[in-house]
XYZ file of C-alpha atoms in Angstrom:
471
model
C 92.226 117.965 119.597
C 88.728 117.793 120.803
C 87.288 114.807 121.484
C 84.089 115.575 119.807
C 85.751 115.699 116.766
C 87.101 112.196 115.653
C 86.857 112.394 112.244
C 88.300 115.896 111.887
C 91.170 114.589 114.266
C 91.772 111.255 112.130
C 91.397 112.784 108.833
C 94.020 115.530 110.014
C 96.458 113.123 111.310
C 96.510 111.373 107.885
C 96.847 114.364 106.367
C 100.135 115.187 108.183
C 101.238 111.886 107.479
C 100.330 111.742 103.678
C 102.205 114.988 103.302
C 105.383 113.740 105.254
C 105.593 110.949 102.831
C 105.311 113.002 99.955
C 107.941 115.432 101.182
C 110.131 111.723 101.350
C 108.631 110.485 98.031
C 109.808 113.672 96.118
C 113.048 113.777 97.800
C 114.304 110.507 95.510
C 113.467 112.550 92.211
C 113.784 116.334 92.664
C 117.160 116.397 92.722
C 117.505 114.701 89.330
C 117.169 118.328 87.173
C 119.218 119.754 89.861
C 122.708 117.362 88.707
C 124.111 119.633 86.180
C 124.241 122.355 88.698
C 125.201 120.678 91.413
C 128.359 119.010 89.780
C 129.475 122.347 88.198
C 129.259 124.200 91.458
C 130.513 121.464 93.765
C 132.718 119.981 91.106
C 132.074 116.228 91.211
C 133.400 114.007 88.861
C 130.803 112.284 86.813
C 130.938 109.182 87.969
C 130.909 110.811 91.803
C 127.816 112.787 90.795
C 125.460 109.358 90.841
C 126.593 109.183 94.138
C 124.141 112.198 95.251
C 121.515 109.880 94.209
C 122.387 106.738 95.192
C 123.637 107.451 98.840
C 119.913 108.136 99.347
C 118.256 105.144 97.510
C 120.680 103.055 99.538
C 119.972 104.292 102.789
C 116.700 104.170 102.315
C 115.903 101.303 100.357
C 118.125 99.741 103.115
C 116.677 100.659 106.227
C 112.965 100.139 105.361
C 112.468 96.621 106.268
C 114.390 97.369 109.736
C 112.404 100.918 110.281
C 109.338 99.059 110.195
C 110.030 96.876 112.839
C 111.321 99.287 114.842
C 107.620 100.803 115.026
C 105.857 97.901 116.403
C 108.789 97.738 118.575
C 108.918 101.291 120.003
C 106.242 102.990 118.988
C 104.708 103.618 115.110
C 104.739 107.521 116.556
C 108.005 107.349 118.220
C 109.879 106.331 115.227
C 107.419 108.408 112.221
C 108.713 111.884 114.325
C 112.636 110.571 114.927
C 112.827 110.065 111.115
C 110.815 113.299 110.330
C 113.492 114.944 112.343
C 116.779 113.761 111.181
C 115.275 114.169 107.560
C 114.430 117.831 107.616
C 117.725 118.451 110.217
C 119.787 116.687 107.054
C 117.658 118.339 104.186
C 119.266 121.885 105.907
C 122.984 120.655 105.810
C 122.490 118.993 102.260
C 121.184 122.868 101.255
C 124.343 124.596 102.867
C 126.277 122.025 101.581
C 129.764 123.413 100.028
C 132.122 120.191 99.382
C 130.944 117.294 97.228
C 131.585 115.171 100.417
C 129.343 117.124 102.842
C 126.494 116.668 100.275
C 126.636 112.760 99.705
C 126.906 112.366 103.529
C 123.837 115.033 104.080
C 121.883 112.744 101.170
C 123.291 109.458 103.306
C 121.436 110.862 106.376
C 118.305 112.157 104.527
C 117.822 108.310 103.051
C 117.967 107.085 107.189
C 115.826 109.768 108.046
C 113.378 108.940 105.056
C 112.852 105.453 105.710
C 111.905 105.790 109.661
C 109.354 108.197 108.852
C 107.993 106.890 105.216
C 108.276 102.558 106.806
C 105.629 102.726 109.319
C 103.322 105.705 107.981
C 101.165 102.739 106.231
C 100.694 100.531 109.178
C 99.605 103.728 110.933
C 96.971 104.506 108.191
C 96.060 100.953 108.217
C 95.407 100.594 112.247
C 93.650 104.427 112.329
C 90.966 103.259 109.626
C 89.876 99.846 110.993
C 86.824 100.322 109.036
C 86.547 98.917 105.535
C 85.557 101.687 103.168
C 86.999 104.309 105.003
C 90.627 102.545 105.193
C 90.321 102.124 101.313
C 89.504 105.958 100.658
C 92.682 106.663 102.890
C 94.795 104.378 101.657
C 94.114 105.883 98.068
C 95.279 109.617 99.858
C 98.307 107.736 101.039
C 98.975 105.705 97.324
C 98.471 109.199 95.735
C 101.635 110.459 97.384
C 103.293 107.662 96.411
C 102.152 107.368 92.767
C 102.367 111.397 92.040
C 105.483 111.945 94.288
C 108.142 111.231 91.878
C 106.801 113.450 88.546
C 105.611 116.385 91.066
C 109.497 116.010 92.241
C 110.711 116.482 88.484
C 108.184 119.629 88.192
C 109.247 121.210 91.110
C 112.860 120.562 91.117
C 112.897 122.236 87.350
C 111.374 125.008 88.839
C 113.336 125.367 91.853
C 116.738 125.200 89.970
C 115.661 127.969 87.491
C 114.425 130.350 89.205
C 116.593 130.154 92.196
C 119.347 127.811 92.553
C 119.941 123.887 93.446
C 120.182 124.807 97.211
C 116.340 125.138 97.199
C 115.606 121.533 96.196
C 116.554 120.693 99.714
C 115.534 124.008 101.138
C 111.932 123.576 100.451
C 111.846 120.682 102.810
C 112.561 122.836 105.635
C 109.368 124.389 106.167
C 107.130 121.294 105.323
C 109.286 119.191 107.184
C 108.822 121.358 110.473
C 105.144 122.239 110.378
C 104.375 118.448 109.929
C 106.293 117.443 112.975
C 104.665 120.003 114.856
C 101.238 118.972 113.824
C 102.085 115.699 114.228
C 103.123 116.026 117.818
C 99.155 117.218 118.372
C 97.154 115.251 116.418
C 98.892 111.705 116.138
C 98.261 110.110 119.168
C 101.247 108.002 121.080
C 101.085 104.040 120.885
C 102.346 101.183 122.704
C 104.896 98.958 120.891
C 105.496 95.811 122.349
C 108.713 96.869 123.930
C 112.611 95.570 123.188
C 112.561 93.368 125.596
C 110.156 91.310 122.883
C 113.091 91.398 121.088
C 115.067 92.313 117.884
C 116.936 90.114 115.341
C 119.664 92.378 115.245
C 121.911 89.783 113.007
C 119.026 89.050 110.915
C 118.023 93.247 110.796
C 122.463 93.319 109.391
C 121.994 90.783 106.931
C 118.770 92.211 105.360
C 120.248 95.459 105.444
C 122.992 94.655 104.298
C 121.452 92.618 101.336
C 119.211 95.715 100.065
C 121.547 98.233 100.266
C 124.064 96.146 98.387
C 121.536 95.239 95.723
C 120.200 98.375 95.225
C 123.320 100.102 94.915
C 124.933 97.086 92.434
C 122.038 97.806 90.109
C 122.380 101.421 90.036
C 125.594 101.655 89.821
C 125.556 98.854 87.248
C 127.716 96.130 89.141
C 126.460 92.943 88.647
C 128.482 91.529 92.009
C 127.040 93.598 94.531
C 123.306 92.213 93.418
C 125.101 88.446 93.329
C 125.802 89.036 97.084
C 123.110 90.238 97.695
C 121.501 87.104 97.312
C 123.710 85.148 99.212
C 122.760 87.066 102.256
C 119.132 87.318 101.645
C 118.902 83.713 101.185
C 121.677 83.883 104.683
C 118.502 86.207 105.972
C 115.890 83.721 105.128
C 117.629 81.094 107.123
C 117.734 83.133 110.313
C 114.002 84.343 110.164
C 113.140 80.863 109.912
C 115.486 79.474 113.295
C 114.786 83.505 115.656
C 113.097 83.198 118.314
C 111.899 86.342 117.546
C 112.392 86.969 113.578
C 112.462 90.911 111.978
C 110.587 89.887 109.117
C 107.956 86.640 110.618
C 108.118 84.438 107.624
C 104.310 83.812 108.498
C 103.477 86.962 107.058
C 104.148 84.950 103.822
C 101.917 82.534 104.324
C 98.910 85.060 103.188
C 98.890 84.610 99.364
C 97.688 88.186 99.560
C 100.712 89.678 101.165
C 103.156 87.318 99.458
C 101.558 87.905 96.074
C 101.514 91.933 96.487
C 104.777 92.433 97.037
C 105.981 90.401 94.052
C 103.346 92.107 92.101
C 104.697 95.377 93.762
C 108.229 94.618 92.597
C 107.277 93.773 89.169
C 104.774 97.242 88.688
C 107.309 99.685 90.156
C 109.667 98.076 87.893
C 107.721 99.196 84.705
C 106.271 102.249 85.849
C 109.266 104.284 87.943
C 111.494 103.079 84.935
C 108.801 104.241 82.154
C 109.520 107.730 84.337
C 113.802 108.190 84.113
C 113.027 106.938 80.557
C 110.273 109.576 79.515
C 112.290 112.173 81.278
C 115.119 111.539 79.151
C 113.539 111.185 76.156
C 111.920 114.835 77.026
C 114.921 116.475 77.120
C 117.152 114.297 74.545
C 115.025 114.042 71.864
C 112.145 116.719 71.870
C 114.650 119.439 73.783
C 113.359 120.643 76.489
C 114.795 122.160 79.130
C 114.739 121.314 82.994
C 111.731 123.335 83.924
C 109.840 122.459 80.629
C 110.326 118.525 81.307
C 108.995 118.797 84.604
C 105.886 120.582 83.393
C 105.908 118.329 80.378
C 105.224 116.000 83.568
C 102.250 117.643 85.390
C 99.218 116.023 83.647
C 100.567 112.265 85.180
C 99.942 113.789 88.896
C 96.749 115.260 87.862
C 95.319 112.008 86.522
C 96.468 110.155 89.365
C 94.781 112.384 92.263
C 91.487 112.587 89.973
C 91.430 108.887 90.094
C 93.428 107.610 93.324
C 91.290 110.327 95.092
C 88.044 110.238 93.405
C 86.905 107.035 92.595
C 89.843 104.452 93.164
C 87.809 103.316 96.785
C 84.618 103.335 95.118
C 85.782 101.178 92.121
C 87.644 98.616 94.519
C 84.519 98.513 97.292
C 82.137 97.050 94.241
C 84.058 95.422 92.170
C 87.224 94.246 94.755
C 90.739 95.258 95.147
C 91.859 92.847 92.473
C 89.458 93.461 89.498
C 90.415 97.172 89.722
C 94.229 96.326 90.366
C 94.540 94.171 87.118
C 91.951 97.044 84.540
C 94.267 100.053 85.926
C 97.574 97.476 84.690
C 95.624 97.204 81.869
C 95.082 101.062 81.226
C 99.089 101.348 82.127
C 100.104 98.930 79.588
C 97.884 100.323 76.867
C 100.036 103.914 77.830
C 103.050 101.442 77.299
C 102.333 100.039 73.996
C 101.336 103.267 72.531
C 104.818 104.658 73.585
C 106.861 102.215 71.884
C 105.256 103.867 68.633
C 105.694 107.202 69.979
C 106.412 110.282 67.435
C 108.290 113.389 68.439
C 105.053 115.522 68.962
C 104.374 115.842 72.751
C 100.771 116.931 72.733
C 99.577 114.206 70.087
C 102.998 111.747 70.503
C 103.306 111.675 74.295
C 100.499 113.132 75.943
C 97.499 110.360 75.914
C 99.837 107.688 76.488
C 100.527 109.591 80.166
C 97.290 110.254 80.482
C 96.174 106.527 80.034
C 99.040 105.539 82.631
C 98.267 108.229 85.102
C 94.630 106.897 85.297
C 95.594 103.235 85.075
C 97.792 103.954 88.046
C 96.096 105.942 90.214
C 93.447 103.352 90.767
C 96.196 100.380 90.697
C 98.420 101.461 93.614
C 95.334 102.486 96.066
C 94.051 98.192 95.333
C 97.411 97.056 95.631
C 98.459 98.905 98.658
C 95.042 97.440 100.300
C 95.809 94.016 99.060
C 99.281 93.796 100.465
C 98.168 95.290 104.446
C 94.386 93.444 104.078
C 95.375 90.452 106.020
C 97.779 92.007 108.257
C 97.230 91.205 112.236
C 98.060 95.025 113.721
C 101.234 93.939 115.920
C 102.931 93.374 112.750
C 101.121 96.328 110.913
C 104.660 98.044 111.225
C 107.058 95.256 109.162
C 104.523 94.757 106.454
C 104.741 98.420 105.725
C 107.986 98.011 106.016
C 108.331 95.395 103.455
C 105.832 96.679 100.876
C 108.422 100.441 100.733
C 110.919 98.264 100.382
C 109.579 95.990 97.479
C 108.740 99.509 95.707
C 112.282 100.769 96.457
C 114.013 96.975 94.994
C 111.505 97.836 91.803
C 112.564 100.972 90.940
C 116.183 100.251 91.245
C 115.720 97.120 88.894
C 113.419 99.031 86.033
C 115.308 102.157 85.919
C 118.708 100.138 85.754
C 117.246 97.916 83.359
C 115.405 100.163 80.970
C 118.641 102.256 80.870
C 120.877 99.172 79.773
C 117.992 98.675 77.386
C 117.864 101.971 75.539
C 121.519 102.686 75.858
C 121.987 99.303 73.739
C 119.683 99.979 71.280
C 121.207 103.463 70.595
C 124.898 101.851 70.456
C 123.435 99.258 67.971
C 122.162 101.856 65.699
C 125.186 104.367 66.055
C 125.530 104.952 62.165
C 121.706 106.283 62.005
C 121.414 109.933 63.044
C 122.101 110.320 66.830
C 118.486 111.770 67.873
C 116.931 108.840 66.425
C 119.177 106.244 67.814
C 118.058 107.804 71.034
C 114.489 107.491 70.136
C 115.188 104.345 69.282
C 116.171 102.887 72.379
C 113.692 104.488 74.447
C 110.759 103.286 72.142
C 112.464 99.814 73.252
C 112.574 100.695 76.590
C 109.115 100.953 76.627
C 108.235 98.097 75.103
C 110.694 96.200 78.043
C 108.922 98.341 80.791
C 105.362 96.811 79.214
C 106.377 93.925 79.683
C 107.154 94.206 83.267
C 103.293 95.112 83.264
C 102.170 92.487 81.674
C 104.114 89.770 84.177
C 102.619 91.655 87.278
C 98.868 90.883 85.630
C 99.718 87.665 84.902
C 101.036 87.321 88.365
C 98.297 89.084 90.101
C 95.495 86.896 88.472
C 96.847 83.784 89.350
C 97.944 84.622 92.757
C 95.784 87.309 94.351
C 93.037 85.575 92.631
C 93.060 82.548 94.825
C 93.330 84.999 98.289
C 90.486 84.536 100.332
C 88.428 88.071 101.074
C 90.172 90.174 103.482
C 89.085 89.651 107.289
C 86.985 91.879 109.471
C 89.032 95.027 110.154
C 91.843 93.956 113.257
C 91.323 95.831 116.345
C 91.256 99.847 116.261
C 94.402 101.407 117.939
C 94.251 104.845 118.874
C 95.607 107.300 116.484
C 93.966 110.462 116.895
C 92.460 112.125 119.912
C 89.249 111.493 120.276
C 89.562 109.024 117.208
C 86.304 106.984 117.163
């Protein structure tokens, strides 16, 4: 790239990396529509079918924490274009996939892939845009792809599967996957990690692994155990950090009430929200009947509302008023969406429709502040782990709401059996909703006492090189 073109250079580089993460982002959800076919053509077994989705939130969710170390380790580049690689290389062999086995290892690989590439694409962001307002609007491009990912995944997987087949939900990474590692290669600029020989916890990296990919798969598969031990070796992981000489995760990052208080408030928000999604999509399909293709269009408006505001105004809002005052009014605007669900009718235009609308706005200027909040304090040689950590509190929230919203509704409707069956199910997801509110509501409460006592965020750290000719 020329050199008398940094902005062109920088803003291209994020784009590459913004659309890399969404290509990861949509990967967790656009195979959901695509399960019926799958198991009828590859014959799984129904309990063997949640295993195409799980083998990828566990690898994933997993390897975040790890991944983002890695980067200021080796390299944030280095590790972004290894993960890019394997992804796309695995997204071909889950498409030619024949067997039922082939497919949950191909899904096992794409979650490894997925969380190299998605755990250090923040701290890059946050290091390329040392500058105050301009790190805000690009952290709202970046929070975008995160907020939208999941609902554009339901559209497009609906529409894949119809008109052509489930191969193409994995397919269609193919070609996005390879143009972005090309681009990448040109316009994101190589840095220095501090090397191996600074070293790596690699007991401490097993344990924490270990811990999130047992508790995320205990809670989606339901199995209260696997979440038990995973707290025994988190609080195993703790320990170590604490005695390493050099620790994966330096528990001094937790000394910023900012960072601390983010994540928890990042656990707590994904919770409500990515469960409020597997909810609504069921209650599409259950109760109103639609099909596949019509529930992910039923969808669209959420990503619309989201880029209007995460792209529009969200850096605006949070540059006048602060990170936090627009973090706890778009909560706000999400549990308003909430609320009105628990009353919803079966009407999607006048039933269902606001109440998206509300949340898609709500969120889309929630994430960008929250996402800012949780990197703001962040010295840049550990720019890679705190991404790290904040994927992998959104990965631990979405496992938790969508396996607890489910146990929710799925009671309610039990409880009512001897009413008619569609509105047993309508039921429990009006419940459901009321459940995922009040994960809302804890993360304001949470957020106002905690992120309200930070301190404001610190001169911009040093600028690293991202971009040739990046300024």
């Amino acid at each position: 790239m020329a050199e008398n073109h940094p902005t062109r250079s920088r803003g291209l580089a994020l784009a590459v990396l913004c659309a890399a993460s969404l290509m990861v982002v949509l990967d967790s959800s656009i195979v959901a529509v695509a399960l019926p076919a799958i198991q009828g053509d590859l014959g799984f077994t129904p309990a063997g079918l949640s295993w195409v989705f799980t083998a990828y939130l566990v690898a994933f969710g997993g390897l975040l924490l790890l991944s983002g170390r890695l980067g200021d380790l080796l390299g944030r580049r280095r590790v972004f274009l290894s993960g890019l690689g394997l992804f796309t290389f695995a997204s071909l062999v889950a498409g030619l996939s024949e067997t039922a086995g082939v497919l949950v290892v191909a899904r096992f690989a794409q979650g490894v892939g997925g969380a190299l590439a998605s755990a250090v694409v923040l701290g890059m962001i946050v290091t390329m845009y040392p500058e105050p307002r301009a790190r805000a609007k690009a952290i709202g491009v970046y929070s975008f792809t995160q907020a939208a990912g999941a609902s554009i995944g339901l559209i497009a997987g609906g529409a894949l599967t119809q008109a052509l087949n489930w191969h193409w939900t994995f397919y269609v990474n193919l070609p996005i996957g390879v143009a972005a590692l090309l681009l990448a290669v040109r316009v994101v600029a190589p840095d220095r990690g501090t090397g191996l020989r600074a070293g790596l916890d690699v007991f401490g990296a097993v344990l924490v692994t270990a811990a999130v990919m047992l508790g995320v798969y205990g809670i989606s598969a339901s199995s209260w155990s696997a979440p038990a031990a995973a707290g025994v070796l988190l609080a195993a992981f703790a320990v170590r950090q604490a005695k390493a000489r050099t620790p994966l995760l330096p528990l001094r990052l937790f000394r910023t009430r900012a960072v601390a208080g983010a994540n928890v408030v990042m656990v707590l928000m994904v919770a409500g929200m990515l469960g409020f999604q597997f909810v609504t999509a069921l209650y599409l399909q259950q109760v109103l009947g639609l099909d596949a293709l019509r529930t992910g269009v039923a969808f669209l408006p959420v990503p619309l509302v989201i880029a209007v505001a995460s792209l529009g105004f969200a850096d605006k809002l949070a540059a006048r008023f602060g990170p936090r005052a627009v973090l706890l009014s778009g909560l706000g605007l999400v549990i308003a969406g909430l609320l009105l669900l628990t009353r919803v009718s079966d009407a999607y235009f006048t039933g269902v429709l606001p109440p998206l609308l509300l949340m898609g706005l709500g969120a889309g200027a929630a994430i960008p502040a929250l996402m800012g909040l949780a990197m703001a304090d962040v010295p840049a040689a550990d720019a890679g782990v705190a991404s790290g950590l904040i994927n992998t509190t959104q990965q631990v929230g979405a496992a938790i709401g969508t396996a607890v919203l489910a146990a929710v509704a799925a009671s309610r409707t039990a409880s009512l059996g001897t009413l008619d069956h569609r509105e047993a199910l309508a039921s429990g997801y009006r419940l459901a909703y009321g459940v995922s509110a009040g994960f809302l509501i804890a993360a304001v409460a949470l957020g106002g006492w905690v992120l309200g006592r930070t301190r404001p965020a610190p001169a911009a750290p040093e600028p690293v090189v991202c971009a040739a000719g990046q300024a």
